[in-house]
Short mmCIF file of C-alpha atoms in Angstrom, two decimals:
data_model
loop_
_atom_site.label_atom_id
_atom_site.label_comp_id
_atom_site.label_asym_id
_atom_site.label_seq_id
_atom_site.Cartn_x
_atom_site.Cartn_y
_atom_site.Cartn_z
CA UNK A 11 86.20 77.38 103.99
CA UNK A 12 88.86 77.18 100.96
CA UNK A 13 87.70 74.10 98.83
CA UNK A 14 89.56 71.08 99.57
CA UNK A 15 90.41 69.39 96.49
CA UNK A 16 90.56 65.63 96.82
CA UNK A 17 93.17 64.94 93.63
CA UNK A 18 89.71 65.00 92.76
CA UNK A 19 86.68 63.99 90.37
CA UNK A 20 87.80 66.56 87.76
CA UNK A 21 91.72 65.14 87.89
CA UNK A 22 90.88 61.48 86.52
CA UNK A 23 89.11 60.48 89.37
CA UNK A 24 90.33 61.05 93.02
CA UNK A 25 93.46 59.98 94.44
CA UNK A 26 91.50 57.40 96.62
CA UNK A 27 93.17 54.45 97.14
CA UNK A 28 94.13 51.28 99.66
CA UNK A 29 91.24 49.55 100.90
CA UNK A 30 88.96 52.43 99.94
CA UNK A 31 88.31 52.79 96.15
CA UNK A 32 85.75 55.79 96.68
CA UNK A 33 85.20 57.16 93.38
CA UNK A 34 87.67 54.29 91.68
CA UNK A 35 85.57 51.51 90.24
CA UNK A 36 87.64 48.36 91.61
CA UNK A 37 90.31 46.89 89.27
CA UNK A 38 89.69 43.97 87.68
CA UNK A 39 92.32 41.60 88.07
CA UNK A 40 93.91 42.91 84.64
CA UNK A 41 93.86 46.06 86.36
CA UNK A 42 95.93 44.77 89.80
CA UNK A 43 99.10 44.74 87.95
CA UNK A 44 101.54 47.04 88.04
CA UNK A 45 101.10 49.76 85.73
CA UNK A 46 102.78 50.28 82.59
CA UNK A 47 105.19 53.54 83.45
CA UNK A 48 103.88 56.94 81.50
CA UNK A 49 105.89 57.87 78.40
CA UNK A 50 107.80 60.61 79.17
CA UNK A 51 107.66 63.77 77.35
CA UNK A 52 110.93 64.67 74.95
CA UNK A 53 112.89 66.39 78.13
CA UNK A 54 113.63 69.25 75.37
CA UNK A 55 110.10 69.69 74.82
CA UNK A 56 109.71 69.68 78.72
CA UNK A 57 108.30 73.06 80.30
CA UNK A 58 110.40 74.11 83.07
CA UNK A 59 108.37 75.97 85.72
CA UNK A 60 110.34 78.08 88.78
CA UNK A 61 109.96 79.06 92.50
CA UNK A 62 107.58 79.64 94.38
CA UNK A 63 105.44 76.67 92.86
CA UNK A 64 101.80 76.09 94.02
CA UNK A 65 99.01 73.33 93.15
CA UNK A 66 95.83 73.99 94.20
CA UNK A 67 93.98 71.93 91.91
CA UNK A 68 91.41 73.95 90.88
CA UNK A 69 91.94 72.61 87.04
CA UNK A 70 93.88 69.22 86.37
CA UNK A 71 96.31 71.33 84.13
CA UNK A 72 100.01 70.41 84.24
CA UNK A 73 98.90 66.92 86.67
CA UNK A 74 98.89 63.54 85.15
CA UNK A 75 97.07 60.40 86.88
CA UNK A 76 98.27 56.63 86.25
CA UNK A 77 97.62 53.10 87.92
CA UNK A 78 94.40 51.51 89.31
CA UNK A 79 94.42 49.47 92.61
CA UNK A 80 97.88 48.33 93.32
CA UNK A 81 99.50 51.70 93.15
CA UNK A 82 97.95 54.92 92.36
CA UNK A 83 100.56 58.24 90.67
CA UNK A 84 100.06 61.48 90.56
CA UNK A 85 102.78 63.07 88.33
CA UNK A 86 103.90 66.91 87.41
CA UNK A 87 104.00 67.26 83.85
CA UNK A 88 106.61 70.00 84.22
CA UNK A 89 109.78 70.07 85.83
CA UNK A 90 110.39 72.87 88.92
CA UNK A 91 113.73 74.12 89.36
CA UNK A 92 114.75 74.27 92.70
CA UNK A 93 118.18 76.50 91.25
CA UNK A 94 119.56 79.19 93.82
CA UNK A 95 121.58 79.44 97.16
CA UNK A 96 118.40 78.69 99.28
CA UNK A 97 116.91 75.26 100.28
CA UNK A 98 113.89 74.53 99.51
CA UNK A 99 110.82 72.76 100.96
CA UNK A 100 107.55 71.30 99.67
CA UNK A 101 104.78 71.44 101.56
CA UNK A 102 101.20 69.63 100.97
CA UNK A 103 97.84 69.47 102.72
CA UNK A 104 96.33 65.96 103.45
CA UNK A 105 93.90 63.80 104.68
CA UNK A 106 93.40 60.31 104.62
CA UNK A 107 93.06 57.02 106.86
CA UNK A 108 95.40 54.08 105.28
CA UNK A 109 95.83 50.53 107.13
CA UNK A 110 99.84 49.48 107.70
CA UNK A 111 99.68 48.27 104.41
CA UNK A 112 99.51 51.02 102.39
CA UNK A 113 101.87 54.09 101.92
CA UNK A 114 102.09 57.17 100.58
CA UNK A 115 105.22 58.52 99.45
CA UNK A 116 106.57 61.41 97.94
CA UNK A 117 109.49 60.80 94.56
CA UNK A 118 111.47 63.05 92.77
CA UNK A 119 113.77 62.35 89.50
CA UNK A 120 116.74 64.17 88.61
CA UNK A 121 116.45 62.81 84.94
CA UNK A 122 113.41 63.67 83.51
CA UNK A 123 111.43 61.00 84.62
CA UNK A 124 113.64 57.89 83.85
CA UNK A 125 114.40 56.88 87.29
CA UNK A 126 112.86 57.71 90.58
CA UNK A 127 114.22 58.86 94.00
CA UNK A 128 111.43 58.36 96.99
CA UNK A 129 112.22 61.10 99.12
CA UNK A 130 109.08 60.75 101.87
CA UNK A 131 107.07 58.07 102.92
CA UNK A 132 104.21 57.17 105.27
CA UNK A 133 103.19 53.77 106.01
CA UNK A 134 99.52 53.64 106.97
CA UNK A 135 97.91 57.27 107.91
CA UNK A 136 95.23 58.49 109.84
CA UNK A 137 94.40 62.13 110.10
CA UNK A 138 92.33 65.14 109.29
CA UNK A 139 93.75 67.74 107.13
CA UNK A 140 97.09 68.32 108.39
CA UNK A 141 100.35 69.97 106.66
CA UNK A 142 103.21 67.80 105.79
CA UNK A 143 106.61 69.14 105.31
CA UNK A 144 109.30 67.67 103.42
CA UNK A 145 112.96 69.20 103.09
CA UNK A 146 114.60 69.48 99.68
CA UNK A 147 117.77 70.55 100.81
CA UNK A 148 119.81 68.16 99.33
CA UNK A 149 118.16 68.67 95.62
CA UNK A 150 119.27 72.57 95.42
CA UNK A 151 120.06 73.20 92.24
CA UNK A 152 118.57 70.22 90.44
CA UNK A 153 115.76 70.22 87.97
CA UNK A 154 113.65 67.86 89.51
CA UNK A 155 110.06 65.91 88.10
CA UNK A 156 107.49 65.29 91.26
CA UNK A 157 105.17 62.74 91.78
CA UNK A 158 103.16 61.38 94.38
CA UNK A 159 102.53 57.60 95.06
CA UNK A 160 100.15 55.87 97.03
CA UNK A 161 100.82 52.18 97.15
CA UNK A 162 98.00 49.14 98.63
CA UNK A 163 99.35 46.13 100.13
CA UNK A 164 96.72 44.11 101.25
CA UNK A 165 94.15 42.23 98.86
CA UNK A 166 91.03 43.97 97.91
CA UNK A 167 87.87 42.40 98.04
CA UNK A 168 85.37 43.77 96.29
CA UNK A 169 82.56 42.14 99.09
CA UNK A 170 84.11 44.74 101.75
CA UNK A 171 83.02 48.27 102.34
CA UNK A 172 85.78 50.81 101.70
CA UNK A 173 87.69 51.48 104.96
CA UNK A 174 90.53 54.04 103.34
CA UNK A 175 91.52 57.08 101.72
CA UNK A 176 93.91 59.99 101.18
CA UNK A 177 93.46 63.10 99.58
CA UNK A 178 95.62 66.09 98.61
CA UNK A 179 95.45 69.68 98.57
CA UNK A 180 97.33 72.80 98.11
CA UNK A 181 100.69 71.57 97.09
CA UNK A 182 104.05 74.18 96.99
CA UNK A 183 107.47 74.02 97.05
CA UNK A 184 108.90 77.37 97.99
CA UNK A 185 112.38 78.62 99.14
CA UNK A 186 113.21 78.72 102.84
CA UNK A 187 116.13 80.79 104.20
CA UNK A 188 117.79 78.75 107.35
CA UNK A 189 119.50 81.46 109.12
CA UNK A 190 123.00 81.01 110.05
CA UNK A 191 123.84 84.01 112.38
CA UNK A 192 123.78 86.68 110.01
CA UNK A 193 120.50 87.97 109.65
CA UNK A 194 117.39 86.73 112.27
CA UNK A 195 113.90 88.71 111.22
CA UNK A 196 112.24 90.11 114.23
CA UNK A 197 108.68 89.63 113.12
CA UNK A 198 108.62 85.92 112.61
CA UNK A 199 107.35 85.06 116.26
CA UNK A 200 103.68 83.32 115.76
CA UNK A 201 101.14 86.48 114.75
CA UNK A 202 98.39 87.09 112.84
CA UNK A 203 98.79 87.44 109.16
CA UNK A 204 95.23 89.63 109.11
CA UNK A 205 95.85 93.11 109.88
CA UNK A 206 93.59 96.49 109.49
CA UNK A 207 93.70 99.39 107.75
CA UNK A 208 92.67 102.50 109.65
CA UNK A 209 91.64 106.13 108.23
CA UNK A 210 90.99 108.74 109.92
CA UNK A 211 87.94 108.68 112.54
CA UNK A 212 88.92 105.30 113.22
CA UNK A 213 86.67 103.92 116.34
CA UNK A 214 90.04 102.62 119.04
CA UNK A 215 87.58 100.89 121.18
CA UNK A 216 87.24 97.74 118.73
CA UNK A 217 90.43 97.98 117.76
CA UNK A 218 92.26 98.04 120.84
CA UNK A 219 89.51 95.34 122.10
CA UNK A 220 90.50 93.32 119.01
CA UNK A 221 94.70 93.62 119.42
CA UNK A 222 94.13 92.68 123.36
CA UNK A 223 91.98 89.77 123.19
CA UNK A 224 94.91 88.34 120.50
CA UNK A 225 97.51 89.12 122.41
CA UNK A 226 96.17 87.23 125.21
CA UNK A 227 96.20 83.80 122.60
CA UNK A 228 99.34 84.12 122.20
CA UNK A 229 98.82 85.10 118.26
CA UNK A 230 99.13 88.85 118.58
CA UNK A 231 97.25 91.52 116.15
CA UNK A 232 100.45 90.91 113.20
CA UNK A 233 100.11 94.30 112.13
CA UNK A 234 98.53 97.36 111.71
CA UNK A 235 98.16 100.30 109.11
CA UNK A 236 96.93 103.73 109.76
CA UNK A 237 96.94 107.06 107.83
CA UNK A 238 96.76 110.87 108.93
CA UNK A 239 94.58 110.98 112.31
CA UNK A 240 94.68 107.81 113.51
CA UNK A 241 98.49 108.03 114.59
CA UNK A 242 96.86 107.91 118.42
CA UNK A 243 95.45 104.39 117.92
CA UNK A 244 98.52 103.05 116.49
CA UNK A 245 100.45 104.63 119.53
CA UNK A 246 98.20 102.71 121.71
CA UNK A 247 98.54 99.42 120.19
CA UNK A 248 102.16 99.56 119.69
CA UNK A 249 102.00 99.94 123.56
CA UNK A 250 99.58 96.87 124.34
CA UNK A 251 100.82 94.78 121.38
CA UNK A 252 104.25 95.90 120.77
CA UNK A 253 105.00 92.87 118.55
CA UNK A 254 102.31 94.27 116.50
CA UNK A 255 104.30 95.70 113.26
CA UNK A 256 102.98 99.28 112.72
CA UNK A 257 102.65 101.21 109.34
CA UNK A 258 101.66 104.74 108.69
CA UNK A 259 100.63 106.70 105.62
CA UNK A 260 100.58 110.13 105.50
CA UNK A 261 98.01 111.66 103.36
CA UNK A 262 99.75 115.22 103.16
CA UNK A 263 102.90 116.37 102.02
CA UNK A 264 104.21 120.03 103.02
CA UNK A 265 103.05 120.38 99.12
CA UNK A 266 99.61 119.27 100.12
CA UNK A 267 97.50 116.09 99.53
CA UNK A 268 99.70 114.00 97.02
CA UNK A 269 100.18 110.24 96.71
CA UNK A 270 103.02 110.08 94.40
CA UNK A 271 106.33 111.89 94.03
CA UNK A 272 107.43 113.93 90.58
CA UNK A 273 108.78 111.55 88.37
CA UNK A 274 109.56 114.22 86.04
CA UNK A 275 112.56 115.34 88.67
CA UNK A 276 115.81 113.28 88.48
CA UNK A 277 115.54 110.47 91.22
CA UNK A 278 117.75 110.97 93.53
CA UNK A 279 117.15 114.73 94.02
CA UNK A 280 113.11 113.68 94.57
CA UNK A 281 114.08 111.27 97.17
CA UNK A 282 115.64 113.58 99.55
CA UNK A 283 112.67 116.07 98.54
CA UNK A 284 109.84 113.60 98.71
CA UNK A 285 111.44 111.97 102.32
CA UNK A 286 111.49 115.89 103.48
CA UNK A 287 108.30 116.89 102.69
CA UNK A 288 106.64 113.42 104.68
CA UNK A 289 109.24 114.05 107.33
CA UNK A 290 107.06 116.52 109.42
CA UNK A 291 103.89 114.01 109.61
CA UNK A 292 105.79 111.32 110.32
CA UNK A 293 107.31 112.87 113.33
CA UNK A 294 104.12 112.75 114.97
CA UNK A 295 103.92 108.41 115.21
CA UNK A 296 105.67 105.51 116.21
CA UNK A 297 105.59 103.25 113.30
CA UNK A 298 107.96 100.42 111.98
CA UNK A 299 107.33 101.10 108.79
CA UNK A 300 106.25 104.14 106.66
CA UNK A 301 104.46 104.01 103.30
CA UNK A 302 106.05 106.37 101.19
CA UNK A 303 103.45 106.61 98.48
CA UNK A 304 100.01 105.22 96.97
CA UNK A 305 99.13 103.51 93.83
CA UNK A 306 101.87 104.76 91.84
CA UNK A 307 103.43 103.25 88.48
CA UNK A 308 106.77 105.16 87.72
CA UNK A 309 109.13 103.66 84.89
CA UNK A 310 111.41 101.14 86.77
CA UNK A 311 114.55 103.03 85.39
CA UNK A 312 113.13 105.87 87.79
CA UNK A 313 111.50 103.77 90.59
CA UNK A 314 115.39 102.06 91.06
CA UNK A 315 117.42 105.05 91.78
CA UNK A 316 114.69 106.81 93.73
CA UNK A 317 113.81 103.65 96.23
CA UNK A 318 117.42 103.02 96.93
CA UNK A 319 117.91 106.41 98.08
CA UNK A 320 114.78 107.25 99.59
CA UNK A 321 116.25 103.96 101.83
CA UNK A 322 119.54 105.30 102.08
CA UNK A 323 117.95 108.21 103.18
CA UNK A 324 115.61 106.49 105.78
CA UNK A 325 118.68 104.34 107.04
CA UNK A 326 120.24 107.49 107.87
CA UNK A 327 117.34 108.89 109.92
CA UNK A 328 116.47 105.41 111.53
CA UNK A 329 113.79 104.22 109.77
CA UNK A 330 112.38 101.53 107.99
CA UNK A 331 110.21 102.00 104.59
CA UNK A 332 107.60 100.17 102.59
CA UNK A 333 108.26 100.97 98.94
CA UNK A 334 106.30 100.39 95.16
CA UNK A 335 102.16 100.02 96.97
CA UNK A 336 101.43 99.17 93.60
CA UNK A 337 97.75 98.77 93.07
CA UNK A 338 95.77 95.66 93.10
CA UNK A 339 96.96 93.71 89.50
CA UNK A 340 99.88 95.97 89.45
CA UNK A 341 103.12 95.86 87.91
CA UNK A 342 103.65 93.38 84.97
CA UNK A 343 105.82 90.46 86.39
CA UNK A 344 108.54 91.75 83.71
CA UNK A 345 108.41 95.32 85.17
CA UNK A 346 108.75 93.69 88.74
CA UNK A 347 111.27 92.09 87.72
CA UNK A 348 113.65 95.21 86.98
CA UNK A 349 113.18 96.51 90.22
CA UNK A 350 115.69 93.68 91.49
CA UNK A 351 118.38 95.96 92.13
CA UNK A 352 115.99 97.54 94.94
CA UNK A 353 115.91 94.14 96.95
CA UNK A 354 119.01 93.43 96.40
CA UNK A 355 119.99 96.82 98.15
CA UNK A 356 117.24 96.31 100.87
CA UNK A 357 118.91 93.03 101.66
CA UNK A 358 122.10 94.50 101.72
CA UNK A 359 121.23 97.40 104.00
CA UNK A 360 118.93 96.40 107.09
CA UNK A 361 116.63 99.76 108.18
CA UNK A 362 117.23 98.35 112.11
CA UNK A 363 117.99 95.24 114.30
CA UNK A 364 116.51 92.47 112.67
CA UNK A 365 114.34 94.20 109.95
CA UNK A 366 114.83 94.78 106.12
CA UNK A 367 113.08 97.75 104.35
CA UNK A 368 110.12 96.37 102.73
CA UNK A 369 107.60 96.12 99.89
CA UNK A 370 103.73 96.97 100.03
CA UNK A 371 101.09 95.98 97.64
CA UNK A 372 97.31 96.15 97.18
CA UNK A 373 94.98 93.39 96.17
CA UNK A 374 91.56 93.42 96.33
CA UNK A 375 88.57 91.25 94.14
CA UNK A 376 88.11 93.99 91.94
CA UNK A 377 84.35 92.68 90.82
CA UNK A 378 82.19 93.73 93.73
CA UNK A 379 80.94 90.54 94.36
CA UNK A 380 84.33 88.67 94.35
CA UNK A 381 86.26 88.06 97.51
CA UNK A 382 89.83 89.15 97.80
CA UNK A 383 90.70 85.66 98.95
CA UNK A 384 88.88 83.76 95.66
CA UNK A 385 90.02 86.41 93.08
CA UNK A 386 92.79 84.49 91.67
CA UNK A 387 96.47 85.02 90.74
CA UNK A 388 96.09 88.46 88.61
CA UNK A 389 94.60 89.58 91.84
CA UNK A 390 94.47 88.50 95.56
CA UNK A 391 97.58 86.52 94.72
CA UNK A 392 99.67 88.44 92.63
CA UNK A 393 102.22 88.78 95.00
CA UNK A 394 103.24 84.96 93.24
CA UNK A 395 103.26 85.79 89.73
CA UNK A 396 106.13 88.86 90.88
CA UNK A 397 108.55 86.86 92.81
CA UNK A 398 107.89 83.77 90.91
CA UNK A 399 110.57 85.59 88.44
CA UNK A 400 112.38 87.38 90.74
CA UNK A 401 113.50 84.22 93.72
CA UNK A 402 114.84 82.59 90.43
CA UNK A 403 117.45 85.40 90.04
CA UNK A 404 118.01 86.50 93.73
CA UNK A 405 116.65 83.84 96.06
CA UNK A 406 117.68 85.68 99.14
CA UNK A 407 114.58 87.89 98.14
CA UNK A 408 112.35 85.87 100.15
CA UNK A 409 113.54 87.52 103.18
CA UNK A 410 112.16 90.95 102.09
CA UNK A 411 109.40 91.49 103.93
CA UNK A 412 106.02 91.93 101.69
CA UNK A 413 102.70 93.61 102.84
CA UNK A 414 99.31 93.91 101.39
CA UNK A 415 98.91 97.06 102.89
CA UNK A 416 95.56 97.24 101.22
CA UNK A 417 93.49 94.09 101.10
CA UNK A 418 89.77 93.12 101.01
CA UNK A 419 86.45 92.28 99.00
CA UNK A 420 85.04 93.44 95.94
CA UNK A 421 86.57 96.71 94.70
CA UNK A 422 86.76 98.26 98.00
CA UNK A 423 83.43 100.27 98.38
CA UNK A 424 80.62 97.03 98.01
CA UNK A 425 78.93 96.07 101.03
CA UNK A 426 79.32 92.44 102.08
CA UNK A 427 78.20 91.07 105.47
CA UNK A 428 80.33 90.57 108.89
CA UNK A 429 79.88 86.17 107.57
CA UNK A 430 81.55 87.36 104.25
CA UNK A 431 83.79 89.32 105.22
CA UNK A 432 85.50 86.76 108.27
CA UNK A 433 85.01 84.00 105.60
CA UNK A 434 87.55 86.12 103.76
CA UNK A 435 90.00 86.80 105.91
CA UNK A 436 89.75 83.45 107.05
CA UNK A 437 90.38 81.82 103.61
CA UNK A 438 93.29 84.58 103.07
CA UNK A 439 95.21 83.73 105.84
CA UNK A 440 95.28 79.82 104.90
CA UNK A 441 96.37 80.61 101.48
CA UNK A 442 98.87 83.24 102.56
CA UNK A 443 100.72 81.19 104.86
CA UNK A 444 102.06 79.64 102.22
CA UNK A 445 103.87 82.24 101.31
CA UNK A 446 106.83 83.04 103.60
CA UNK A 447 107.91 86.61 102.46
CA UNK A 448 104.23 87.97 102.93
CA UNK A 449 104.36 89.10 106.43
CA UNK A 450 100.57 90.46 106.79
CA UNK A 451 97.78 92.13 104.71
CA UNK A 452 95.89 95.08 105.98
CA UNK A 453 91.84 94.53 105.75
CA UNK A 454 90.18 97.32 103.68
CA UNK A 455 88.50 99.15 105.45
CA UNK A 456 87.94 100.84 109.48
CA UNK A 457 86.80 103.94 110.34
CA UNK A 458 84.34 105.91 107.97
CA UNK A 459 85.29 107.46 104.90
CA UNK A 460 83.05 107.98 101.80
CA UNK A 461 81.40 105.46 99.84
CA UNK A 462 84.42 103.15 101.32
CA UNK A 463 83.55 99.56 102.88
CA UNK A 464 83.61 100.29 106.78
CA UNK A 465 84.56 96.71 108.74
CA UNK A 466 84.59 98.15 111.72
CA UNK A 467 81.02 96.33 112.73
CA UNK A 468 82.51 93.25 111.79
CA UNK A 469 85.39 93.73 114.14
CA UNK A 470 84.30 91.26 117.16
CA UNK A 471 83.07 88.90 114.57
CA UNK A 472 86.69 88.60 113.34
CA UNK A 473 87.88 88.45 116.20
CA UNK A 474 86.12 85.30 117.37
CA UNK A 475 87.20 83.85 114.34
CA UNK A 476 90.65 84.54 114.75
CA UNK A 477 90.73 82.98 118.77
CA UNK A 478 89.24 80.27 117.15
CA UNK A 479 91.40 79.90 114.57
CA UNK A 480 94.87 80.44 116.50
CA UNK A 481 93.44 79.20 119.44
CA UNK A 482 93.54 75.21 118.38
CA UNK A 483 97.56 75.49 117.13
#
């Protein structure tokens, strides 16, 4: 399980208020006043953070904690800039139980912190953790300072055992793209985020086992990757599962075993050689997507000219690509962010119905004993640091579908056990839904290759976990 921070001992003390002071020693009647507001910052001094924003509060960095009984705050230090043409949304995790007269509420200001807007409130709350939505539409392109506010409106009496709380976790405010009638994604129905990653000598049986027993929750197998030999067991799935979104890899070229094109050619000209020489492996599968290289780090004045052809290329022949597969804590964000031209084209040129080329990256914990899912934002969620930069300039970007197409523990050859490894994909998933443009990851590793982690034991354990998991929404 992902920790749950509780706005938490390491924050001030814990966002624990109403009837329940928990970790709060109760306010002595000094205290029960209202608080004295926080000096603000000089707004010129003020750091002024982008989108996608995320909290999770594993350090109280950037947060800032005021009030005692009567009302409890939980202020941004920064201001988030919600600039662009999409809307955007924050979303939070909570928990708490709050009588009728208490409330939690949610306030933004559009001055720096002089005056106050209360754009969500609860009045009295009782729930596990649960989600909570709330729609900034109507503060696009403001500059905005956040806080949270819990407020107690019945006396407190010290005699009486606590009887309410509320905690918080995991708070982001992304962009969301409300589609009009131009553009509708076809691989937004409910699916798994987990995937596989298959190499050759792949075992079907557990695989095909695992896509079928998904597809009859309702949360089918999200995707699936394979590379040269296991074009068979994608075939089949695509056939049980066909909402399943296939990839496919091919390991040769007709100039033999090569993961990366010549970036000493001019771009354009390797495009329509590199697409050629794939073009006879790829014949042999039915994928949505195909990988086009592996672990590769061109200059971006090269990478540009030669992804917007190779899709150019691919539109012509009618099919969709996956471009960069940079490796795990690969590119720079400032490198990422020159290949904006390359999204901007993708978004401008769908590869089919309903579906936008895409981009694949790796992430994995790199340490052998680190978990992909616990390995930070250089890592497992680097995906965040490269559009952080890039949704500022071209919003619209968050359509672009993203996949891990390599993800999983350690540096990809440790062993960890089948409890490790669904813990993992467990804890990925949470934190990856809150990230709209990644579509799915691909878990490292099934079939045997050498001295590479093989999951395929682990295989009905994750399954269970996943019919679990799905199987409650």
């Amino acid at each position: 399980m992902p920790r749950m921070n509780v706005l938490r001992a390491g924050i001030l003390g814990l966002l624990i208020v109403g009837l329940a002071v928990g970790a709060l020693a109760v306010p002595s009647a000094a205290q029960e006043s209202s608080p004295s507001p926080t000096p603000q910052p000089d707004q010129e001094q003020v750091r002024v953070v982008g989108l996608p924003f995320a909290a999770t509060f594993d350090t109280p960095a950037g947060w800032n904690v005021s009030g005692a009984w009567r009302i409890s705050i939980l202020e941004y230090g920064y201001a988030i800039d919600l600039s662009g043409t999409l809307s955007a949304q924050l979303m939070m995790r909570q928990r708490g139980t709050l009588p009728i007269s208490d409330f939690v509420a949610v306030d933004l200001s559009l001055d720096g912190g002089t005056s106050w807007i209360m754009v969500d409130q609860q009045i009295g709350l009782d729930t596990d953790w649960e989600t909570r939505i709330v729609d900034l539409t109507y503060y696009r392109g403001q500059v905005i300072r956040l806080r949270f506010r819990v407020c107690t409106g019945a006396p407190l009496d010290p005699a009486d055992p606590p009887e309410g709380s509320y905690r918080l976790d995991n708070v982001t405010v992304q962009y969301v793209f409300v589609p009009q009638v131009v553009f509708a994604p076809a691989d937004l129905a409910p699916h798994t985020l987990m995937g596989l990653h298959l190499v050759m000598g792949a075992e079907s049986t557990a695989v095909i086992d695992l896509a079928r027993r998904l597809k009859e929750t309702g949360w089918p197998l999200g995707t699936l990757k394979g590379t040269t030999g296991t074009e068979g067991i994608l075939n089949q799935v695509e056939t049980i599962s066909p909402e399943t979104v296939t990839v496919y890899r091919a390991l040769a070229t007709t100039d033999g075993m090569r993961d990366c094109p010549n970036t000493h050619s001019d771009p354009v000209a390797e495009a329509w050689r590199w697409l050629d020489s794939l073009a006879p492996a790829w014949r042999g599968v039915r994928a949505d997507y195909f990988e086009i290289m592996n672990e590769c780090l061109p200059p971006p004045e090269w990478l540009v000219p030669f992804s917007i052809e190779a899709m150019r290329i691919a539109n012509q022949r009618g099919q969709c690509l996956l471009l960069f597969s940079f490796s795990a804590g690969q590119p720079t964000p400032e490198v990422f962010a020159q290949l904006l031209p390359v999204l901007d084209y993708a978004l401008k040129n769908p590869c089919a119905s309903g579906r936008l080329h895409g981009i694949a990256l790796h992430a994995y914990g790199i340490n052998p004993t680190t978990l992909v899912s616990e390995s930070g934002i250089n890592l497992g969620f680097r995906h965040r640091l490269l559009f952080g930069s890039v949704l500022q300039q071209l919003p619209e970007a968050l359509l672009v579908p993203v996949y891990l197409t390599e993800a999983g523990p350690g540096d990809g050859r440790a062993p960890f056990s089948c409890a490790d490894i669904v813990r993992d994909v467990l804890q990925y998933t949470r934190q990856l839904e809150y990230d709209p443009y990644v579509r799915g990851f691909h878990l490292w590793n099934v079939g045997p290759t050498g001295g590479w982690l093989d999951a395929t034991p682990c295989l009905p354990a994750i399954a269970d976990a996943l019919v679990s998991y799905y199987g409650s929404r």
